[in-house]
CSV table of N, CA and C and ligand atoms in Angstrom, one decimal:
chain,number,residue,atom,x,y,z
P,20,MET,N,-4.0,-85.4,-66.2
P,20,MET,CA,-5.4,-85.8,-66.4
P,20,MET,C,-6.3,-84.6,-66.8
P,21,THR,N,-7.2,-84.8,-67.8
P,21,THR,CA,-8.0,-83.7,-68.3
P,21,THR,C,-9.2,-83.5,-67.4
P,22,GLY,N,-9.7,-82.3,-67.5
P,22,GLY,CA,-10.8,-81.8,-66.6
P,22,GLY,C,-12.0,-82.7,-66.6
P,23,PRO,N,-12.6,-83.0,-67.8
P,23,PRO,CA,-13.8,-83.8,-67.9
P,23,PRO,C,-13.6,-85.2,-67.3
P,24,LYS,N,-12.4,-85.7,-67.6
P,24,LYS,CA,-12.2,-87.1,-67.1
P,24,LYS,C,-12.2,-87.1,-65.6
P,25,LEU,N,-11.5,-86.1,-65.0
P,25,LEU,CA,-11.4,-86.0,-63.5
P,25,LEU,C,-12.8,-85.8,-63.0
P,26,GLN,N,-13.6,-85.0,-63.7
P,26,GLN,CA,-15.0,-84.7,-63.2
P,26,GLN,C,-15.8,-86.1,-63.2
P,27,ARG,N,-15.6,-86.9,-64.2
P,27,ARG,CA,-16.3,-88.1,-64.3
P,27,ARG,C,-15.9,-89.0,-63.1
P,28,MET,N,-14.6,-89.0,-62.9
P,28,MET,CA,-14.1,-89.9,-61.8
P,28,MET,C,-14.7,-89.4,-60.5
P,29,LEU,N,-14.8,-88.1,-60.3
P,29,LEU,CA,-15.3,-87.6,-59.0
P,29,LEU,C,-16.8,-87.9,-58.9
P,30,ASN,N,-17.5,-87.8,-60.0
P,30,ASN,CA,-19.0,-88.1,-60.0
P,30,ASN,C,-19.1,-89.6,-59.6
P,31,GLY,N,-18.3,-90.5,-60.2
P,31,GLY,CA,-18.4,-91.9,-59.9
P,31,GLY,C,-18.2,-92.1,-58.5
P,32,LEU,N,-17.1,-91.5,-57.9
P,32,LEU,CA,-16.8,-91.6,-56.5
P,32,LEU,C,-18.0,-91.2,-55.6
P,33,ALA,N,-18.6,-90.1,-56.0
P,33,ALA,CA,-19.7,-89.6,-55.2
P,33,ALA,C,-20.9,-90.5,-55.2
P,34,SER,N,-21.1,-91.2,-56.4
P,34,SER,CA,-22.3,-92.1,-56.4
P,34,SER,C,-22.0,-93.3,-55.6
P,35,VAL,N,-20.8,-93.6,-55.4
P,35,VAL,CA,-20.5,-94.8,-54.6
P,35,VAL,C,-20.5,-94.4,-53.1
P,36,LEU,N,-20.0,-93.2,-52.8
P,36,LEU,CA,-19.8,-92.8,-51.4
P,36,LEU,C,-21.1,-92.3,-50.8
P,37,LEU,N,-21.9,-91.6,-51.6
P,37,LEU,CA,-23.1,-91.0,-51.0
P,37,LEU,C,-24.1,-91.9,-50.3
P,38,PRO,N,-24.4,-93.0,-50.9
P,38,PRO,CA,-25.4,-93.9,-50.2
P,38,PRO,C,-24.8,-94.4,-48.9
P,39,VAL,N,-23.4,-94.6,-48.9
P,39,VAL,CA,-22.8,-95.1,-47.6
P,39,VAL,C,-22.9,-94.0,-46.6
P,40,LEU,N,-22.6,-92.8,-47.0
P,40,LEU,CA,-22.7,-91.7,-46.0
P,40,LEU,C,-24.1,-91.5,-45.5
P,41,LEU,N,-25.1,-91.6,-46.4
P,41,LEU,CA,-26.5,-91.4,-46.0
P,41,LEU,C,-26.9,-92.5,-45.0
P,42,ALA,N,-26.5,-93.7,-45.3
P,42,ALA,CA,-26.8,-94.8,-44.4
P,42,ALA,C,-26.2,-94.6,-43.0
P,43,ALA,N,-24.9,-94.1,-43.0
P,43,ALA,CA,-24.3,-93.9,-41.7
P,43,ALA,C,-24.9,-92.7,-41.0
P,44,ALA,N,-25.5,-91.8,-41.7
P,44,ALA,CA,-26.1,-90.6,-41.0
P,44,ALA,C,-27.5,-90.9,-40.5
P,45,MET,N,-28.1,-92.0,-41.0
P,45,MET,CA,-29.5,-92.3,-40.5
P,45,MET,C,-29.4,-92.7,-39.1
P,46,PRO,N,-30.3,-92.1,-38.3
P,46,PRO,CA,-30.3,-92.4,-36.9
P,46,PRO,C,-30.7,-93.9,-36.6
P,47,ALA,N,-29.8,-94.6,-36.1
P,47,ALA,CA,-30.1,-96.0,-35.8
P,47,ALA,C,-30.9,-96.0,-34.5
P,48,GLN,N,-31.7,-97.0,-34.3
P,48,GLN,CA,-32.5,-97.1,-33.1
P,48,GLN,C,-31.5,-97.4,-31.9
P,49,ALA,N,-31.7,-96.6,-30.9
P,49,ALA,CA,-30.8,-96.8,-29.7
P,49,ALA,C,-30.9,-98.2,-29.2
P,50,ALA,N,-29.7,-98.7,-28.8
P,50,ALA,CA,-29.7,-100.1,-28.5
P,50,ALA,C,-30.7,-100.5,-27.4
P,51,GLU,N,-30.9,-99.7,-26.4
P,51,GLU,CA,-31.8,-100.1,-25.4
P,51,GLU,C,-33.3,-100.1,-25.8
P,52,THR,N,-33.6,-99.5,-26.9
P,52,THR,CA,-35.0,-99.5,-27.4
P,52,THR,C,-35.3,-100.6,-28.3
P,53,VAL,N,-34.3,-101.4,-28.7
P,53,VAL,CA,-34.4,-102.5,-29.6
P,53,VAL,C,-35.0,-103.7,-28.8
P,54,PRO,N,-36.1,-104.3,-29.2
P,54,PRO,CA,-36.6,-105.4,-28.5
P,54,PRO,C,-35.6,-106.5,-28.3
P,55,ALA,N,-35.6,-107.1,-27.1
P,55,ALA,CA,-34.6,-108.2,-26.7
P,55,ALA,C,-34.5,-109.2,-27.8
P,56,GLU,N,-35.6,-109.5,-28.5
P,56,GLU,CA,-35.5,-110.6,-29.5
P,56,GLU,C,-34.5,-110.3,-30.6
P,57,PHE,N,-34.2,-109.0,-30.8
P,57,PHE,CA,-33.4,-108.7,-32.0
P,57,PHE,C,-32.0,-108.3,-31.6
P,58,ARG,N,-31.7,-108.2,-30.3
P,58,ARG,CA,-30.4,-107.7,-29.9
P,58,ARG,C,-29.3,-108.7,-30.3
P,59,GLY,N,-28.1,-108.2,-30.6
P,59,GLY,CA,-27.0,-109.1,-30.9
P,59,GLY,C,-27.0,-109.8,-32.2
P,60,ALA,N,-28.0,-109.4,-33.1
P,60,ALA,CA,-28.1,-110.0,-34.4
P,60,ALA,C,-27.0,-109.5,-35.3
P,61,ASP,N,-26.6,-110.3,-36.2
P,61,ASP,CA,-25.6,-110.0,-37.2
P,61,ASP,C,-26.3,-109.2,-38.4
P,62,LEU,N,-26.3,-107.9,-38.3
P,62,LEU,CA,-27.1,-107.1,-39.2
P,62,LEU,C,-26.5,-107.2,-40.6
P,63,ALA,N,-25.2,-107.2,-40.7
P,63,ALA,CA,-24.5,-107.3,-42.0
P,63,ALA,C,-24.9,-108.6,-42.7
P,64,LEU,N,-24.9,-109.7,-41.9
P,64,LEU,CA,-25.3,-111.0,-42.4
P,64,LEU,C,-26.8,-111.0,-42.9
P,65,GLY,N,-27.6,-110.3,-42.1
P,65,GLY,CA,-29.0,-110.2,-42.5
P,65,GLY,C,-29.2,-109.5,-43.8
P,66,GLU,N,-28.5,-108.4,-44.0
P,66,GLU,CA,-28.6,-107.6,-45.2
P,66,GLU,C,-28.1,-108.4,-46.4
P,67,LYS,N,-27.1,-109.2,-46.2
P,67,LYS,CA,-26.5,-110.0,-47.3
P,67,LYS,C,-27.5,-111.1,-47.7
P,68,LEU,N,-28.1,-111.7,-46.7
P,68,LEU,CA,-29.1,-112.8,-47.0
P,68,LEU,C,-30.3,-112.3,-47.7
P,69,ILE,N,-30.8,-111.0,-47.3
P,69,ILE,CA,-31.9,-110.5,-47.9
P,69,ILE,C,-31.7,-110.2,-49.4
P,70,LEU,N,-30.5,-109.7,-49.7
P,70,LEU,CA,-30.1,-109.5,-51.1
P,70,LEU,C,-29.9,-110.8,-51.8
P,71,GLU,N,-29.2,-111.7,-51.2
P,71,GLU,CA,-28.9,-113.0,-51.8
P,71,GLU,C,-30.2,-113.8,-52.2
P,72,HIS,N,-31.2,-113.7,-51.3
P,72,HIS,CA,-32.4,-114.5,-51.5
P,72,HIS,C,-33.4,-113.7,-52.3
P,73,ARG,N,-33.1,-112.5,-52.7
P,73,ARG,CA,-33.9,-111.6,-53.5
P,73,ARG,C,-35.3,-111.5,-53.0
P,74,CYS,N,-35.4,-111.3,-51.7
P,74,CYS,CA,-36.7,-111.1,-51.0
P,74,CYS,C,-37.5,-110.0,-51.7
P,75,SER,N,-36.9,-108.9,-52.0
P,75,SER,CA,-37.7,-107.8,-52.5
P,75,SER,C,-38.2,-108.0,-53.9
P,76,SER,N,-37.5,-108.8,-54.7
P,76,SER,CA,-37.9,-108.9,-56.1
P,76,SER,C,-39.3,-109.6,-56.2
P,77,CYS,N,-39.5,-110.5,-55.3
P,77,CYS,CA,-40.8,-111.2,-55.2
P,77,CYS,C,-41.8,-110.2,-54.6
P,78,HIS,N,-41.5,-109.5,-53.5
P,78,HIS,CA,-42.4,-108.6,-52.9
P,78,HIS,C,-42.8,-107.5,-53.8
P,79,ILE,N,-41.9,-107.1,-54.7
P,79,ILE,CA,-42.2,-106.0,-55.7
P,79,ILE,C,-43.3,-106.5,-56.6
P,80,ARG,N,-43.3,-107.8,-56.9
P,80,ARG,CA,-44.3,-108.3,-57.8
P,80,ARG,C,-45.7,-108.2,-57.1
P,81,GLN,N,-45.7,-108.4,-55.7
P,81,GLN,CA,-46.9,-108.3,-55.0
P,81,GLN,C,-47.4,-106.9,-54.8
P,82,VAL,N,-46.5,-106.0,-54.4
P,82,VAL,CA,-47.0,-104.7,-54.0
P,82,VAL,C,-46.4,-103.5,-54.8
P,83,GLY,N,-45.5,-103.8,-55.7
P,83,GLY,CA,-44.9,-102.7,-56.5
P,83,GLY,C,-43.9,-101.9,-55.7
P,84,GLY,N,-43.6,-100.7,-56.2
P,84,GLY,CA,-42.6,-99.9,-55.6
P,84,GLY,C,-41.3,-100.6,-55.4
P,85,ASP,N,-40.7,-100.5,-54.2
P,85,ASP,CA,-39.4,-101.2,-53.9
P,85,ASP,C,-39.8,-102.5,-53.1
P,86,GLY,N,-41.0,-102.8,-53.0
P,86,GLY,CA,-41.5,-104.0,-52.3
P,86,GLY,C,-41.6,-103.9,-50.8
P,87,SER,N,-41.2,-102.8,-50.3
P,87,SER,CA,-41.2,-102.7,-48.8
P,87,SER,C,-42.6,-102.5,-48.3
P,88,ALA,N,-43.6,-102.1,-49.1
P,88,ALA,CA,-45.0,-102.0,-48.7
P,88,ALA,C,-45.5,-103.3,-48.1
P,89,ILE,N,-44.9,-104.4,-48.5
P,89,ILE,CA,-45.3,-105.7,-48.0
P,89,ILE,C,-45.2,-105.8,-46.4
P,90,TYR,N,-44.2,-105.0,-45.9
P,90,TYR,CA,-43.9,-105.0,-44.5
P,90,TYR,C,-44.9,-104.1,-43.8
P,91,ARG,N,-45.8,-104.6,-43.1
P,91,ARG,CA,-46.8,-103.8,-42.4
P,91,ARG,C,-46.9,-104.0,-40.9
P,92,PRO,N,-46.2,-103.1,-40.2
P,92,PRO,CA,-46.1,-103.3,-38.7
P,92,PRO,C,-47.4,-103.2,-38.1
P,93,GLN,N,-48.4,-102.6,-38.7
P,93,GLN,CA,-49.8,-102.5,-38.1
P,93,GLN,C,-50.6,-103.7,-38.4
P,94,GLY,N,-50.1,-104.6,-39.3
P,94,GLY,CA,-50.9,-105.7,-39.7
P,94,GLY,C,-50.7,-106.9,-38.8
P,95,ARG,N,-50.7,-108.0,-39.4
P,95,ARG,CA,-50.6,-109.3,-38.7
P,95,ARG,C,-49.3,-109.4,-38.0
P,96,ILE,N,-48.2,-108.9,-38.6
P,96,ILE,CA,-46.9,-109.0,-37.9
P,96,ILE,C,-46.8,-107.8,-37.0
P,97,SER,N,-47.3,-107.9,-35.8
P,97,SER,CA,-47.4,-106.7,-34.9
P,97,SER,C,-46.5,-106.8,-33.7
P,98,ARG,N,-45.7,-107.8,-33.6
P,98,ARG,CA,-44.8,-107.9,-32.5
P,98,ARG,C,-43.6,-108.8,-32.9
P,99,PRO,N,-42.5,-108.6,-32.2
P,99,PRO,CA,-41.2,-109.3,-32.6
P,99,PRO,C,-41.3,-110.8,-32.8
P,100,ALA,N,-42.1,-111.5,-32.0
P,100,ALA,CA,-42.2,-112.9,-32.1
P,100,ALA,C,-42.8,-113.3,-33.5
P,101,ALA,N,-43.8,-112.5,-33.9
P,101,ALA,CA,-44.5,-112.7,-35.1
P,101,ALA,C,-43.6,-112.5,-36.3
P,102,LEU,N,-42.7,-111.5,-36.2
P,102,LEU,CA,-41.7,-111.2,-37.3
P,102,LEU,C,-40.8,-112.4,-37.4
P,103,LEU,N,-40.2,-112.9,-36.3
P,103,LEU,CA,-39.3,-114.0,-36.3
P,103,LEU,C,-40.0,-115.2,-36.9
P,104,ALA,N,-41.2,-115.5,-36.5
P,104,ALA,CA,-42.0,-116.6,-37.0
P,104,ALA,C,-42.2,-116.5,-38.5
P,105,MET,N,-42.5,-115.3,-39.0
P,105,MET,CA,-42.8,-115.1,-40.4
P,105,MET,C,-41.5,-115.4,-41.2
P,106,VAL,N,-40.4,-114.9,-40.8
P,106,VAL,CA,-39.2,-115.1,-41.5
P,106,VAL,C,-38.8,-116.6,-41.6
P,107,GLU,N,-39.1,-117.2,-40.4
P,107,GLU,CA,-38.8,-118.7,-40.3
P,107,GLU,C,-39.8,-119.4,-41.3
P,108,MET,N,-41.0,-119.0,-41.4
P,108,MET,CA,-42.0,-119.6,-42.3
P,108,MET,C,-41.6,-119.4,-43.7
P,109,CYS,N,-41.2,-118.2,-44.1
P,109,CYS,CA,-40.7,-117.9,-45.5
P,109,CYS,C,-39.5,-118.8,-45.8
P,110,SER,N,-38.6,-118.9,-44.9
P,110,SER,CA,-37.4,-119.7,-45.1
P,110,SER,C,-37.7,-121.1,-45.4
P,111,THR,N,-38.7,-121.7,-44.6
P,111,THR,CA,-39.1,-123.0,-44.9
P,111,THR,C,-39.8,-123.2,-46.2
P,112,GLU,N,-40.8,-122.3,-46.4
P,112,GLU,CA,-41.6,-122.3,-47.6
P,112,GLU,C,-40.8,-122.2,-48.8
P,113,LEU,N,-39.8,-121.3,-48.8
P,113,LEU,CA,-38.9,-121.1,-50.0
P,113,LEU,C,-37.7,-122.0,-50.0
P,114,LYS,N,-37.7,-122.9,-49.0
P,114,LYS,CA,-36.6,-123.8,-48.9
P,114,LYS,C,-35.2,-123.2,-48.9
P,115,LEU,N,-35.1,-122.1,-48.1
P,115,LEU,CA,-33.8,-121.3,-48.1
P,115,LEU,C,-32.8,-122.0,-47.2
P,116,GLN,N,-33.3,-122.9,-46.3
P,116,GLN,CA,-32.4,-123.6,-45.4
P,116,GLN,C,-31.6,-122.6,-44.5
P,117,LEU,N,-32.2,-121.7,-43.9
P,117,LEU,CA,-31.5,-120.7,-43.1
P,117,LEU,C,-31.3,-121.3,-41.7
P,118,PHE,N,-30.1,-121.0,-41.2
P,118,PHE,CA,-29.9,-121.4,-39.8
P,118,PHE,C,-30.6,-120.5,-38.9
P,119,PRO,N,-30.8,-120.9,-37.6
P,119,PRO,CA,-31.6,-120.0,-36.7
P,119,PRO,C,-30.9,-118.6,-36.6
P,120,GLU,N,-29.6,-118.5,-36.6
P,120,GLU,CA,-28.9,-117.2,-36.5
P,120,GLU,C,-29.1,-116.4,-37.8
P,121,ASP,N,-29.4,-117.1,-38.9
P,121,ASP,CA,-29.7,-116.4,-40.2
P,121,ASP,C,-31.1,-115.7,-40.1
P,122,VAL,N,-32.0,-116.5,-39.6
P,122,VAL,CA,-33.4,-116.0,-39.4
P,122,VAL,C,-33.4,-114.8,-38.5
P,123,HIS,N,-32.6,-114.9,-37.4
P,123,HIS,CA,-32.5,-113.9,-36.4
P,123,HIS,C,-31.9,-112.6,-37.1
P,124,ALA,N,-30.9,-112.8,-37.9
P,124,ALA,CA,-30.2,-111.7,-38.6
P,124,ALA,C,-31.2,-111.0,-39.6
P,125,VAL,N,-31.9,-111.8,-40.4
P,125,VAL,CA,-32.8,-111.2,-41.4
P,125,VAL,C,-33.9,-110.5,-40.7
P,126,ALA,N,-34.5,-111.1,-39.6
P,126,ALA,CA,-35.6,-110.4,-38.9
P,126,ALA,C,-35.1,-109.1,-38.3
P,127,ALA,N,-33.9,-109.1,-37.8
P,127,ALA,CA,-33.4,-107.9,-37.1
P,127,ALA,C,-33.2,-106.8,-38.1
P,128,VAL,N,-32.8,-107.1,-39.4
P,128,VAL,CA,-32.7,-106.0,-40.4
P,128,VAL,C,-34.1,-105.5,-40.7
P,129,LEU,N,-35.1,-106.4,-40.9
P,129,LEU,CA,-36.5,-105.9,-41.2
P,129,LEU,C,-37.0,-105.1,-40.0
P,130,GLN,N,-36.7,-105.5,-38.8
P,130,GLN,CA,-37.0,-104.7,-37.6
P,130,GLN,C,-36.4,-103.3,-37.7
P,131,ARG,N,-35.1,-103.2,-38.0
P,131,ARG,CA,-34.4,-102.0,-38.0
P,131,ARG,C,-35.0,-101.1,-39.1
P,132,ASP,N,-35.2,-101.6,-40.3
P,132,ASP,CA,-35.6,-100.8,-41.5
P,132,ASP,C,-37.1,-100.6,-41.7
P,133,HIS,N,-37.9,-101.5,-41.1
P,133,HIS,CA,-39.3,-101.4,-41.5
P,133,HIS,C,-40.3,-101.5,-40.3
P,134,TYR,N,-40.1,-102.5,-39.4
P,134,TYR,CA,-41.1,-102.7,-38.3
P,134,TYR,C,-40.9,-101.8,-37.1
P,135,ARG,N,-39.6,-101.6,-36.7
P,135,ARG,CA,-39.3,-100.7,-35.6
P,135,ARG,C,-40.1,-100.9,-34.4
P,136,PHE,N,-40.3,-102.1,-34.0
P,136,PHE,CA,-41.0,-102.4,-32.7
P,136,PHE,C,-40.2,-101.8,-31.6
P,137,LYS,N,-40.9,-101.4,-30.6
P,137,LYS,CA,-40.2,-100.9,-29.4
P,137,LYS,C,-40.0,-102.0,-28.4
P,138,ALA,N,-39.0,-101.9,-27.6
P,138,ALA,CA,-38.8,-102.9,-26.5
P,138,ALA,C,-39.9,-102.8,-25.6
P,139,SER,N,-40.4,-104.0,-25.1
P,139,SER,CA,-41.5,-103.9,-24.1
P,139,SER,C,-40.8,-103.4,-22.8
P,140,PRO,N,-41.5,-102.6,-22.0
P,140,PRO,CA,-40.9,-102.0,-20.8
P,140,PRO,C,-40.7,-103.1,-19.7
F,220,HEC,C1,-41.7,-116.1,-54.0
F,220,HEC,C2,-42.1,-114.8,-53.5
F,220,HEC,C3,-41.6,-114.3,-52.2
F,220,HEC,C4,-40.3,-114.4,-51.8
F,220,HEC,C5,-39.0,-114.9,-52.5
F,220,HEC,C6,-40.2,-113.8,-50.4
F,220,HEC,N1,-41.5,-113.4,-50.0
F,220,HEC,FE1,-42.0,-112.6,-48.3
F,220,HEC,N2,-43.9,-112.5,-48.8
F,220,HEC,C7,-44.4,-113.0,-50.0
F,220,HEC,C8,-45.9,-112.7,-50.1
F,220,HEC,C9,-46.8,-113.1,-51.2
F,220,HEC,C10,-46.2,-112.1,-48.8
F,220,HEC,C11,-47.6,-111.7,-48.4
F,220,HEC,C12,-48.2,-112.8,-47.7
F,220,HEC,C13,-49.6,-112.4,-47.2
F,220,HEC,O1,-49.8,-111.2,-46.9
F,220,HEC,O2,-50.4,-113.3,-47.0
F,220,HEC,C14,-44.9,-112.0,-48.1
F,220,HEC,C15,-44.9,-111.5,-46.8
F,220,HEC,C16,-43.7,-111.4,-46.1
F,220,HEC,C17,-43.7,-110.8,-44.7
F,220,HEC,C18,-44.8,-110.4,-43.9
F,220,HEC,C19,-45.2,-108.9,-44.2
F,220,HEC,C20,-46.2,-108.4,-43.2
F,220,HEC,O3,-45.9,-107.5,-42.4
F,220,HEC,O4,-47.3,-108.9,-43.2
F,220,HEC,C21,-42.3,-110.9,-44.3
F,220,HEC,C22,-41.8,-110.5,-43.0
F,220,HEC,C23,-41.6,-111.5,-45.5
F,220,HEC,N3,-42.5,-111.7,-46.5
F,220,HEC,C24,-40.3,-111.7,-45.4
F,220,HEC,C25,-39.5,-112.2,-46.5
F,220,HEC,C26,-38.1,-112.4,-46.5
F,220,HEC,C27,-37.2,-112.0,-45.4
F,220,HEC,C28,-37.8,-113.0,-47.7
F,220,HEC,C29,-36.4,-113.4,-48.2
F,220,HEC,C30,-35.7,-114.3,-47.3
F,220,HEC,C31,-39.0,-113.1,-48.4
F,220,HEC,N4,-40.1,-112.7,-47.7
F,220,HEC,C32,-39.1,-113.7,-49.7
F,220,HEC,C33,-43.7,-113.5,-51.0
F,220,HEC,C34,-42.3,-113.7,-51.1
């Protein structure tokens, strides 16, 4: 195998692995500080649903950037129950037909990545 070709392969590999490694290195919220509402959620399922339903593509049209500015923990969605209700509302509004465990999973991912509510003592 020639040098440049190997280099390209390694670069390709790095671009695949790096995001995975970065995600793994990000400090996850310690389990006991996650509000009870979001414990036990299937986060992988939530991530998949958020991609599948293209939530950000529409949010990007609203707020630009990567769309995440739409998530405002200081705003109306100021506690876990409100986040769950909002995801439920979007699901109904957009006719996504999510099961309750899907709503739970999606809300838990938004909690982890954007809202970061603390468990009530
Ligand atoms: C067709 C466009 C559209 C799609 C698709 C969409 N949203 Fe939204 N979403 C909005 C708009 C518009 C708002 C802002 C509503 C407002 O502030 O009155 C919003 C607001 C929100 C909020 C509240 C943000 C906050 O803190 O106030 C959440 C949570 C949310 N969306 C979740 C989702 C999820 C999860 C999905 C995918 C399953 C999704 N949305 C798909 C348009 C969309």
